[in-house]
mmCIF file with all atom_site columns, C-alpha atoms in Angstrom:
data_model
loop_
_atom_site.group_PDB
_atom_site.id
_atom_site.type_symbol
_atom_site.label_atom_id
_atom_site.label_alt_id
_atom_site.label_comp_id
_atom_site.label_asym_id
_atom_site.label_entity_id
_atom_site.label_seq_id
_atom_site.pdbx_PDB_ins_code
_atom_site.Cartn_x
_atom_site.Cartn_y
_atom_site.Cartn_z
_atom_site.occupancy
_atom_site.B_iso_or_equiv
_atom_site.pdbx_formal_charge
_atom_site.auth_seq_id
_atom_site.auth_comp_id
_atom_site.auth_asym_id
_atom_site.auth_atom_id
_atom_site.pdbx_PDB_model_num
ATOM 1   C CA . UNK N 1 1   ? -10.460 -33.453 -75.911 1.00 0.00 ? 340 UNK N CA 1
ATOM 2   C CA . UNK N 1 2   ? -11.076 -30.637 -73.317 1.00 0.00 ? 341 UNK N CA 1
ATOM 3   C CA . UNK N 1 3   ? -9.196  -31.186 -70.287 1.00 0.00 ? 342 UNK N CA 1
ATOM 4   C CA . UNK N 1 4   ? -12.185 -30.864 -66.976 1.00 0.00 ? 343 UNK N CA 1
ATOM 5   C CA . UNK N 1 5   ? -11.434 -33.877 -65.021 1.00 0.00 ? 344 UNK N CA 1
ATOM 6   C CA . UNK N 1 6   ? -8.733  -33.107 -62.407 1.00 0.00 ? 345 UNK N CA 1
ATOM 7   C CA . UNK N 1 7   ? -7.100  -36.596 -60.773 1.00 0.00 ? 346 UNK N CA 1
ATOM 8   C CA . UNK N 1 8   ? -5.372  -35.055 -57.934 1.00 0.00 ? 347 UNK N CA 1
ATOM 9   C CA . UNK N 1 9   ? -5.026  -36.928 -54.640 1.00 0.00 ? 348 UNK N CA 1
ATOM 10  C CA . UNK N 1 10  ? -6.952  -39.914 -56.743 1.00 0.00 ? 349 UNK N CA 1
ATOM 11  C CA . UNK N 1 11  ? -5.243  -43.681 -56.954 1.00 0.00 ? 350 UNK N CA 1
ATOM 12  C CA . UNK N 1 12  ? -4.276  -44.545 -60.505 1.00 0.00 ? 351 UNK N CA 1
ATOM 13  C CA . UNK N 1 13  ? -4.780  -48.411 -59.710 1.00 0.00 ? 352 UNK N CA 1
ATOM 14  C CA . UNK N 1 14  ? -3.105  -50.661 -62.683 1.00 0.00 ? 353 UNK N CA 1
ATOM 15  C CA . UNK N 1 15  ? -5.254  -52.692 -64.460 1.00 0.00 ? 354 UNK N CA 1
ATOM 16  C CA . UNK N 1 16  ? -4.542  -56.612 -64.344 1.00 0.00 ? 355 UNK N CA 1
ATOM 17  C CA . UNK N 1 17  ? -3.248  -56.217 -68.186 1.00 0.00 ? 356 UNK N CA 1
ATOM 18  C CA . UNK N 1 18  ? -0.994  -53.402 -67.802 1.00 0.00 ? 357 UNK N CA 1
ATOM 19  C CA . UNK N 1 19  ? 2.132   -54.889 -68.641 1.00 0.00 ? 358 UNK N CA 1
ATOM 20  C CA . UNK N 1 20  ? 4.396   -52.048 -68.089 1.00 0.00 ? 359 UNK N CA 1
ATOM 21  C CA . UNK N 1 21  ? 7.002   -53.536 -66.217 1.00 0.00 ? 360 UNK N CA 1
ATOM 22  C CA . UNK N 1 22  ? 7.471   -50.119 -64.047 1.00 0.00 ? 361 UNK N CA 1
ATOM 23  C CA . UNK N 1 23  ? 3.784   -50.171 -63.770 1.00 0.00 ? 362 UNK N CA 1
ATOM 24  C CA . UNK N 1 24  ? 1.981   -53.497 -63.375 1.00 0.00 ? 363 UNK N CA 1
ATOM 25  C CA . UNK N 1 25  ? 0.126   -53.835 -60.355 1.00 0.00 ? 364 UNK N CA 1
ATOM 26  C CA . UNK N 1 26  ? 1.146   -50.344 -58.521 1.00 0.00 ? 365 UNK N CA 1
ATOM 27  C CA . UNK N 1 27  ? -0.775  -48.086 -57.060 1.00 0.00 ? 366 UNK N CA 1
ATOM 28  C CA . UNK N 1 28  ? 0.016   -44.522 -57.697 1.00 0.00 ? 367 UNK N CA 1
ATOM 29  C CA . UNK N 1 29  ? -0.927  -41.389 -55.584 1.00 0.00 ? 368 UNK N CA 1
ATOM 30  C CA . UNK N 1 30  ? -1.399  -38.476 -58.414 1.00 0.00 ? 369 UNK N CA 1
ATOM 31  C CA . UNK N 1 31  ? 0.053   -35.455 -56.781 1.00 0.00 ? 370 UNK N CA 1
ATOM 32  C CA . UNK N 1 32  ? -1.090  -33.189 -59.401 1.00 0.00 ? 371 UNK N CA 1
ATOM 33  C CA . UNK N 1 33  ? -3.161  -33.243 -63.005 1.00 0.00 ? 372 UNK N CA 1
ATOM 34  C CA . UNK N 1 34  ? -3.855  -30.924 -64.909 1.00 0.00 ? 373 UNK N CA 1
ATOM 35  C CA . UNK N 1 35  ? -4.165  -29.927 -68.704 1.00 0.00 ? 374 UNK N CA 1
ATOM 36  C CA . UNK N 1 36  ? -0.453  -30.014 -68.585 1.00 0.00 ? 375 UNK N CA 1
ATOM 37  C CA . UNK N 1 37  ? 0.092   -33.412 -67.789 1.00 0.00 ? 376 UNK N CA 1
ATOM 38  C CA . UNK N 1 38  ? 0.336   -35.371 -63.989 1.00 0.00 ? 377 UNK N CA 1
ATOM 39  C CA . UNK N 1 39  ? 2.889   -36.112 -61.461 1.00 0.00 ? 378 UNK N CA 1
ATOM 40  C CA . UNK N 1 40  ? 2.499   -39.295 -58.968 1.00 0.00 ? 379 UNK N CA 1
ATOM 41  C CA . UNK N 1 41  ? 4.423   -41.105 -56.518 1.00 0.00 ? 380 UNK N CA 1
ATOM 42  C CA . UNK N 1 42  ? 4.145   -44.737 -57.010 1.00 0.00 ? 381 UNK N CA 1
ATOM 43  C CA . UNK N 1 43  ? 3.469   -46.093 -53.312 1.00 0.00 ? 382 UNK N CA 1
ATOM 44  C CA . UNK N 1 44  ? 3.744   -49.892 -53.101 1.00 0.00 ? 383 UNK N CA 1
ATOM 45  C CA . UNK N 1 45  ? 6.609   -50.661 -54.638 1.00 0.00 ? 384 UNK N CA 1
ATOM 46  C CA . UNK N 1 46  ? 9.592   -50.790 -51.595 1.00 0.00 ? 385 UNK N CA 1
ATOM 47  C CA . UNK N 1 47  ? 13.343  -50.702 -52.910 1.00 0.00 ? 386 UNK N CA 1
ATOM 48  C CA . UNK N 1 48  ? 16.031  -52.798 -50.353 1.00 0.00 ? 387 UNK N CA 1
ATOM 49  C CA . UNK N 1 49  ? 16.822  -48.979 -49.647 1.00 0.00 ? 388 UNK N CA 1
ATOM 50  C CA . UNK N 1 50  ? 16.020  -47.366 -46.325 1.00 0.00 ? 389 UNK N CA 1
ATOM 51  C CA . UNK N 1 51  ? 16.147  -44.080 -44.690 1.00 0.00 ? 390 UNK N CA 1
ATOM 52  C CA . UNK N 1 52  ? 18.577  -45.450 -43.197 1.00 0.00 ? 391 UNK N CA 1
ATOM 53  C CA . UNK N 1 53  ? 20.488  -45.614 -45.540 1.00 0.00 ? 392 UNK N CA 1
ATOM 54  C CA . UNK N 1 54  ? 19.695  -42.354 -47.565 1.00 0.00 ? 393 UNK N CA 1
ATOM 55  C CA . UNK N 1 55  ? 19.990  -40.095 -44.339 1.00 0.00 ? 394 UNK N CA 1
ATOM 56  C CA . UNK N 1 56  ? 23.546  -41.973 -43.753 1.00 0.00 ? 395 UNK N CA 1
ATOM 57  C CA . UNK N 1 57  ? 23.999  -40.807 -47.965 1.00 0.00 ? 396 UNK N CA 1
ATOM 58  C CA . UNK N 1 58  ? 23.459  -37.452 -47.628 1.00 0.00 ? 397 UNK N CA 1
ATOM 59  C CA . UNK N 1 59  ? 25.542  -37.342 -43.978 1.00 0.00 ? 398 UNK N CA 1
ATOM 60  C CA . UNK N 1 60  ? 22.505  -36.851 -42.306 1.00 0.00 ? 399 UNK N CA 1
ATOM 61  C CA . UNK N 1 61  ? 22.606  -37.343 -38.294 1.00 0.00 ? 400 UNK N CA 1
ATOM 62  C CA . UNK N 1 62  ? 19.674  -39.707 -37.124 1.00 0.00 ? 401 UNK N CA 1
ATOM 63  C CA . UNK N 1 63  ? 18.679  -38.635 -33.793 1.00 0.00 ? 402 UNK N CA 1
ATOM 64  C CA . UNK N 1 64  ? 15.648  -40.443 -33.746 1.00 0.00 ? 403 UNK N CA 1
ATOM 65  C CA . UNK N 1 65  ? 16.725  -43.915 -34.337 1.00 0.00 ? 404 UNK N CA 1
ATOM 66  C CA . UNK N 1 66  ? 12.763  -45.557 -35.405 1.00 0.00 ? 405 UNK N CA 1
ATOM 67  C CA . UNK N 1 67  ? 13.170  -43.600 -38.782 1.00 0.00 ? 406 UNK N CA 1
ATOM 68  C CA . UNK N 1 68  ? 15.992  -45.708 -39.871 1.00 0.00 ? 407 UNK N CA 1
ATOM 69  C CA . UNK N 1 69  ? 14.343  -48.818 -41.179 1.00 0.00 ? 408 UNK N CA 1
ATOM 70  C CA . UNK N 1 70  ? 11.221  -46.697 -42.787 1.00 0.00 ? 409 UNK N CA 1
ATOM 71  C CA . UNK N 1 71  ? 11.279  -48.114 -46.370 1.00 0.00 ? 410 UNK N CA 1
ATOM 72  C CA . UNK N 1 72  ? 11.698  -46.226 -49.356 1.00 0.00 ? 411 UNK N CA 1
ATOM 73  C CA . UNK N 1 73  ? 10.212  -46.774 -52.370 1.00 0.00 ? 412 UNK N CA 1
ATOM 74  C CA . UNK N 1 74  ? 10.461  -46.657 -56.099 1.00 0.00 ? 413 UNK N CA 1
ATOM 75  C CA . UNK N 1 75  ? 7.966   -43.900 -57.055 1.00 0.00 ? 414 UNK N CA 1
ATOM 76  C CA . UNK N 1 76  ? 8.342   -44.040 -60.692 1.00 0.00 ? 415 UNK N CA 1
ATOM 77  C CA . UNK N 1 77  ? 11.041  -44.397 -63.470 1.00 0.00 ? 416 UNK N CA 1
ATOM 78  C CA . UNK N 1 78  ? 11.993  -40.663 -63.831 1.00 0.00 ? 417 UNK N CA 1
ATOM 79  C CA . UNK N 1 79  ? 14.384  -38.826 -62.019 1.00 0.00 ? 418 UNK N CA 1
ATOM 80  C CA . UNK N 1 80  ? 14.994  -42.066 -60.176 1.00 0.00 ? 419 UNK N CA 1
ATOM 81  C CA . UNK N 1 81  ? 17.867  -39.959 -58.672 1.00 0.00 ? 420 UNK N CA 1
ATOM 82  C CA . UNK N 1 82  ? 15.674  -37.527 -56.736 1.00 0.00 ? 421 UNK N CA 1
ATOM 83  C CA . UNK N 1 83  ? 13.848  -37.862 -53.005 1.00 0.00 ? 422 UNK N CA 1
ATOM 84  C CA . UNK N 1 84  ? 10.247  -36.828 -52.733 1.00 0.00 ? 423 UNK N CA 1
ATOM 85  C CA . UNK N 1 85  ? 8.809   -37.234 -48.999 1.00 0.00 ? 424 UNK N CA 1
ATOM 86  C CA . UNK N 1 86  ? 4.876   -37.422 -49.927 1.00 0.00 ? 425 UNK N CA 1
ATOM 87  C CA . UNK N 1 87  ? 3.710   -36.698 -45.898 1.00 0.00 ? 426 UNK N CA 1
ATOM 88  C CA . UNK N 1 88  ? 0.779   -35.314 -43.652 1.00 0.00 ? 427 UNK N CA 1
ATOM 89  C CA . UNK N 1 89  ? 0.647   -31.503 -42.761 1.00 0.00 ? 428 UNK N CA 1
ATOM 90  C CA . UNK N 1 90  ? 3.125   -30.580 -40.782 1.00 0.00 ? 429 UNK N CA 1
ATOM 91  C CA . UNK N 1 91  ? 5.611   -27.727 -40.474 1.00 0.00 ? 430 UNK N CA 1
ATOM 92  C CA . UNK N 1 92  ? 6.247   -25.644 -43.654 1.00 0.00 ? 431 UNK N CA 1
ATOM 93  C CA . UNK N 1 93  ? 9.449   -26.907 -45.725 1.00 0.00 ? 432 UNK N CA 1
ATOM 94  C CA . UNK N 1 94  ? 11.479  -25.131 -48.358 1.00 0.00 ? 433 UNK N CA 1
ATOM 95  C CA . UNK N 1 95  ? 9.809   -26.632 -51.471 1.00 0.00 ? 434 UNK N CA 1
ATOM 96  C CA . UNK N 1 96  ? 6.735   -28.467 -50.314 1.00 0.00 ? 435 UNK N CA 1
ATOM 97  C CA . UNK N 1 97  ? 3.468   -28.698 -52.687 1.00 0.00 ? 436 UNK N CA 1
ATOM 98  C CA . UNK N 1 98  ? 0.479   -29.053 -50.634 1.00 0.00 ? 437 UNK N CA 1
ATOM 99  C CA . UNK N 1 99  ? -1.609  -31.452 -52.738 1.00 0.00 ? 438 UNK N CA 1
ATOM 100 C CA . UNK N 1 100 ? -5.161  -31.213 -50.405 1.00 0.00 ? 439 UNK N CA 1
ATOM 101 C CA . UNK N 1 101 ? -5.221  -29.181 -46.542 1.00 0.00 ? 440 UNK N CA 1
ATOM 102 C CA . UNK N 1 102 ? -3.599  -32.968 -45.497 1.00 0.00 ? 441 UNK N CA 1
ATOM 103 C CA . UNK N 1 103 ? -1.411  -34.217 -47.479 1.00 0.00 ? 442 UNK N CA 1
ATOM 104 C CA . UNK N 1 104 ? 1.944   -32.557 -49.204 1.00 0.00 ? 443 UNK N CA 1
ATOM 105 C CA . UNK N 1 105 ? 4.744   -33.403 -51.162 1.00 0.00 ? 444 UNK N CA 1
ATOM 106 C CA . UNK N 1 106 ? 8.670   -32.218 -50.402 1.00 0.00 ? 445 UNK N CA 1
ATOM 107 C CA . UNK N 1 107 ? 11.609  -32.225 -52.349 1.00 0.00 ? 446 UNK N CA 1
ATOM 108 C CA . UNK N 1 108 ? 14.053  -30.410 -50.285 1.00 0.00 ? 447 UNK N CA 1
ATOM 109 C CA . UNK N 1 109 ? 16.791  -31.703 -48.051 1.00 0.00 ? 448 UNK N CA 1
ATOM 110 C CA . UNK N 1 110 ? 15.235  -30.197 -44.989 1.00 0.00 ? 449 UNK N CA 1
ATOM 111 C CA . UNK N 1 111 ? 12.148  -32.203 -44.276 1.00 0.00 ? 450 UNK N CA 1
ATOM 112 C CA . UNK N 1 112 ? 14.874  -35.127 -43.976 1.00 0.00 ? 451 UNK N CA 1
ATOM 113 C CA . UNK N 1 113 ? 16.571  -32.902 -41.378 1.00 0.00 ? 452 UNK N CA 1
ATOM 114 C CA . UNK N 1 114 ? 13.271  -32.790 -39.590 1.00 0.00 ? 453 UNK N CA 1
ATOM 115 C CA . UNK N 1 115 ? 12.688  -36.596 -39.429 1.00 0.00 ? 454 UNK N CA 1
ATOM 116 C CA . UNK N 1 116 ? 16.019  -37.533 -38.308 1.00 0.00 ? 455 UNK N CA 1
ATOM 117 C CA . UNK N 1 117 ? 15.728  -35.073 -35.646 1.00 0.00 ? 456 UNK N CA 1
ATOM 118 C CA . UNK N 1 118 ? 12.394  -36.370 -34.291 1.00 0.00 ? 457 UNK N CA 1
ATOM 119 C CA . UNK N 1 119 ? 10.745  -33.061 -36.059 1.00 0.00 ? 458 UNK N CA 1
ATOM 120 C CA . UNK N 1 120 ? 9.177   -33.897 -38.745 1.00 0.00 ? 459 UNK N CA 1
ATOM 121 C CA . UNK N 1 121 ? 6.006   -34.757 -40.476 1.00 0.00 ? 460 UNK N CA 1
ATOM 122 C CA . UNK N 1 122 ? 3.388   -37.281 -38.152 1.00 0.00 ? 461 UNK N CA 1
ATOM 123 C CA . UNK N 1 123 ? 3.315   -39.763 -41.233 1.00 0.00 ? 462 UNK N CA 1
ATOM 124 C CA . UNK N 1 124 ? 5.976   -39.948 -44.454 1.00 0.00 ? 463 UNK N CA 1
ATOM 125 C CA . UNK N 1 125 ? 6.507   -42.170 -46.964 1.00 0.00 ? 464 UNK N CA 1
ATOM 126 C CA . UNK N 1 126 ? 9.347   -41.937 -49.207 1.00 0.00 ? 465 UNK N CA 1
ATOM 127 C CA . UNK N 1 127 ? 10.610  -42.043 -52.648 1.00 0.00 ? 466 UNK N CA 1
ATOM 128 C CA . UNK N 1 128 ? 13.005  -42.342 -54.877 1.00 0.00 ? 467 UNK N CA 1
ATOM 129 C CA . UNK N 1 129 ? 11.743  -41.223 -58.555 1.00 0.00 ? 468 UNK N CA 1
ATOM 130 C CA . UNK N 1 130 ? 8.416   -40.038 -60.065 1.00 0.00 ? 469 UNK N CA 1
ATOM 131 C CA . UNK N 1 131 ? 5.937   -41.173 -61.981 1.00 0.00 ? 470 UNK N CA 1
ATOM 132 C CA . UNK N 1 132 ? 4.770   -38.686 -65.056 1.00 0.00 ? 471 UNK N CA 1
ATOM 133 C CA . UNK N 1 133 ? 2.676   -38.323 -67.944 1.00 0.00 ? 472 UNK N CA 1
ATOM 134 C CA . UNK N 1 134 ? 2.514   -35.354 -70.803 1.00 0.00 ? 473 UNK N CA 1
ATOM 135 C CA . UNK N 1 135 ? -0.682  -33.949 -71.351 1.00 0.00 ? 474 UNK N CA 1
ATOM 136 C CA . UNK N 1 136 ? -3.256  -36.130 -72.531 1.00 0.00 ? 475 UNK N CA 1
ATOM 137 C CA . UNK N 1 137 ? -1.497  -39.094 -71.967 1.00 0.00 ? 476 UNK N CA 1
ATOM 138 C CA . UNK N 1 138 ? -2.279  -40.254 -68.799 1.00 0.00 ? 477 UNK N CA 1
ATOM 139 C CA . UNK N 1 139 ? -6.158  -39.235 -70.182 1.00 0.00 ? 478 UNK N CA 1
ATOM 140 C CA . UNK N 1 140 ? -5.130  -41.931 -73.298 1.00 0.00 ? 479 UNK N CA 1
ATOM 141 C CA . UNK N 1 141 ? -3.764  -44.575 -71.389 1.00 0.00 ? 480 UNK N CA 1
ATOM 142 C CA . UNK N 1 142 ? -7.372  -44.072 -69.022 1.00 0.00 ? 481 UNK N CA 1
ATOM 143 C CA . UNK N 1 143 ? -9.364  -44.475 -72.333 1.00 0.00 ? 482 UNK N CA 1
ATOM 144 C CA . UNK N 1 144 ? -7.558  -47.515 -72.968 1.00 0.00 ? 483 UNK N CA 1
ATOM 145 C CA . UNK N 1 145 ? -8.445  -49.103 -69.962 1.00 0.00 ? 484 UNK N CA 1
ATOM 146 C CA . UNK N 1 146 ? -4.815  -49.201 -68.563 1.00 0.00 ? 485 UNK N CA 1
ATOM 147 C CA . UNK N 1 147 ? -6.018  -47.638 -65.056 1.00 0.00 ? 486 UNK N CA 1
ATOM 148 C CA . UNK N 1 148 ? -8.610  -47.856 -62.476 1.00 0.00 ? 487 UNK N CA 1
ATOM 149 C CA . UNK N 1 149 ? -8.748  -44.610 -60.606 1.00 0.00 ? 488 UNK N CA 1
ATOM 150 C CA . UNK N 1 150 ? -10.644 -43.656 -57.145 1.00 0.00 ? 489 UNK N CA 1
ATOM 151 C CA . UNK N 1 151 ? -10.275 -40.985 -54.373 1.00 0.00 ? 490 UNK N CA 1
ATOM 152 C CA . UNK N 1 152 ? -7.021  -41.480 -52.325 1.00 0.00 ? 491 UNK N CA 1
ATOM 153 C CA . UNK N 1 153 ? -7.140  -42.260 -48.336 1.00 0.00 ? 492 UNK N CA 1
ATOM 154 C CA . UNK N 1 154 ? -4.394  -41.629 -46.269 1.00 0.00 ? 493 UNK N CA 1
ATOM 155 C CA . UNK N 1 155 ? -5.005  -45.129 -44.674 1.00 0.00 ? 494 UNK N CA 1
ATOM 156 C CA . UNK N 1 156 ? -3.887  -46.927 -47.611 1.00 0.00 ? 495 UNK N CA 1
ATOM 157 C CA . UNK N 1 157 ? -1.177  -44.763 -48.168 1.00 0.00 ? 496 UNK N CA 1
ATOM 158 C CA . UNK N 1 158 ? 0.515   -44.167 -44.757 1.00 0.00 ? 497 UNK N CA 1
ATOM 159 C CA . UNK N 1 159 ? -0.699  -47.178 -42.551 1.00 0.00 ? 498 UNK N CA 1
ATOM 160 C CA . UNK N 1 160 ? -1.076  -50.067 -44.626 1.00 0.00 ? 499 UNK N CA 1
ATOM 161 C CA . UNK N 1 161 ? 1.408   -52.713 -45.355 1.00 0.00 ? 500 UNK N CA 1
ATOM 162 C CA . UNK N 1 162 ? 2.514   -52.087 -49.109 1.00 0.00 ? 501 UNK N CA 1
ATOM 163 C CA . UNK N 1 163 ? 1.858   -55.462 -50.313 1.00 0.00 ? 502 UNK N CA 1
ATOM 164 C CA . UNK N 1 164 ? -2.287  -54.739 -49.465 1.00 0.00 ? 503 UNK N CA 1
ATOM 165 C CA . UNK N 1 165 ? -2.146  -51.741 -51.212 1.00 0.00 ? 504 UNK N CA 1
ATOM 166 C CA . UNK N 1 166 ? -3.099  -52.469 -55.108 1.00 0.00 ? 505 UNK N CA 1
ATOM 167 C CA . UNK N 1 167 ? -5.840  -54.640 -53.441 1.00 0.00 ? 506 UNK N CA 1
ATOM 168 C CA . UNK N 1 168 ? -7.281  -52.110 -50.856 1.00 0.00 ? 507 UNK N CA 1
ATOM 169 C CA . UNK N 1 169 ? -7.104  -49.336 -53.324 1.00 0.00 ? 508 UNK N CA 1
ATOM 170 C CA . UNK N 1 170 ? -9.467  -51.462 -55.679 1.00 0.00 ? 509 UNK N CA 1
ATOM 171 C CA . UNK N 1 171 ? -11.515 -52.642 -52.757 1.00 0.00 ? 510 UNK N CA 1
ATOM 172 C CA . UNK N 1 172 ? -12.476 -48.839 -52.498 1.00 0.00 ? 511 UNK N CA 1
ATOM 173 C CA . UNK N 1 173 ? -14.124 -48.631 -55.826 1.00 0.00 ? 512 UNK N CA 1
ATOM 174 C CA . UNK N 1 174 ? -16.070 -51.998 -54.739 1.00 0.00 ? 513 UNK N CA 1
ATOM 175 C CA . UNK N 1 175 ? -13.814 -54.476 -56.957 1.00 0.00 ? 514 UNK N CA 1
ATOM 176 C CA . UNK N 1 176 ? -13.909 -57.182 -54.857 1.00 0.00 ? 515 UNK N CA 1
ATOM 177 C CA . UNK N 1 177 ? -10.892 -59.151 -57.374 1.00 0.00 ? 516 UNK N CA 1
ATOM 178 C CA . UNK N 1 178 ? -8.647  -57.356 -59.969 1.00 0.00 ? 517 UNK N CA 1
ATOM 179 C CA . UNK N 1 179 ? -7.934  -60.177 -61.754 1.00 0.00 ? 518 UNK N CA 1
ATOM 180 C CA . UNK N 1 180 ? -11.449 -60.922 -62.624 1.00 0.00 ? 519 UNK N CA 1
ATOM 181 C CA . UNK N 1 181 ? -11.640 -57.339 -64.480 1.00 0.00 ? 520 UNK N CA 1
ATOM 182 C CA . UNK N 1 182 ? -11.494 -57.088 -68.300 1.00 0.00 ? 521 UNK N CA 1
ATOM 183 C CA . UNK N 1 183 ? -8.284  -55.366 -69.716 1.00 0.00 ? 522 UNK N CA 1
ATOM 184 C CA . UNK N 1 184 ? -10.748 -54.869 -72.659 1.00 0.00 ? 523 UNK N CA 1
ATOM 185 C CA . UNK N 1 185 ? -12.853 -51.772 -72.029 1.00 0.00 ? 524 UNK N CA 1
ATOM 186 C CA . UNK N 1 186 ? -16.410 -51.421 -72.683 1.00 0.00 ? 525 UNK N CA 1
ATOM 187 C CA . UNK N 1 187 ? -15.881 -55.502 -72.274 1.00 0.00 ? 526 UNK N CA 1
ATOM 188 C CA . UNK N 1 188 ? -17.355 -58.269 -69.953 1.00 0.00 ? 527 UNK N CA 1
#
């Protein structure tokens, strides 16, 4: 199948069926897709971990003391080892990947410089891990009706408690209840 669908800065929304234990009922902001295969950050579910805690890690001084509760979160199960800082535009970074003109994606030590210091991005959230896919298989796991998937909003990602988050991201596409879909497709 030709690849012409591009689902970056879309939700993958998990179906009600999708058992996947590091999956079911996440939301997950794509970062990029292409013929290649995608890269997302998962971005509702929070680990007991916190900035914090991370900055405090990586002997980090926090001079701005509100960043040390921000949550982090478990944004897939690869490279669970490895930070990613998915954040509004801001000042540039050393290995940032601007996913649209608003919203980028850093992987380097100094954007957690900046937000200790008070410096960095206007709104973060942060992770711990990725979520991938080959190519084509995010495209088969689609045509088996493991995903929903819908244009992204910074609101849901950045402002909204993460516990609303599967349920807004659906309420975008107009499903009203999640658990009244079919994990059949092409079924009512």
């Amino acid at each position: 199948m030709p690849f012409s669908t591009s689902l970056t800065n879309h939700f993958l929304i998990a179906m009600p069926g999708l058992q996947d234990p590091n999956f079911a009922r996440t939301v997950t902001y794509v970062c990029e897709h292409t013929d290649q295969g995608a890269m997302g950050i998962v971005i509702n579910r929070p680990l007991e971990v916190t900035l914090g805690d991370l900055l405090s890690q990586l002997d980090i001084t926090t001079l701005s003391a509100g960043v040390l509760e921000t949550p982090v979160y478990q944004g897939g199960p690869v490279q669970t080892d490895r930070g990613f800082v998915l954040h509004t535009a801001g000042p540039a970074f050393d290995s940032t990947l601007a996913i649209t003109p608003d919203i980028s994606v850093t992987t380097s030590r100094d954007v957690l410089e900046a937000i200790a210091s008070g410096e960095g991005p206007e709104q973060i959230l942060i992770a711990l891990g990725y979520a991938g896919w080959g190519g084509g298989q995010l495209e088969q796991e689609m045509g088996a009706n493991a995903w929903l998937n819908g244009p992204a909003s910074n609101d849901i990602i950045f402002r909204m408690p993460s516990s609303a988050r599967w349920i807004a991201a659906a309420q975008l596409l107009g499903v009203v209840d999640l658990n009244l879909l079919s994990g059949e497709a092409g079924h009512a």
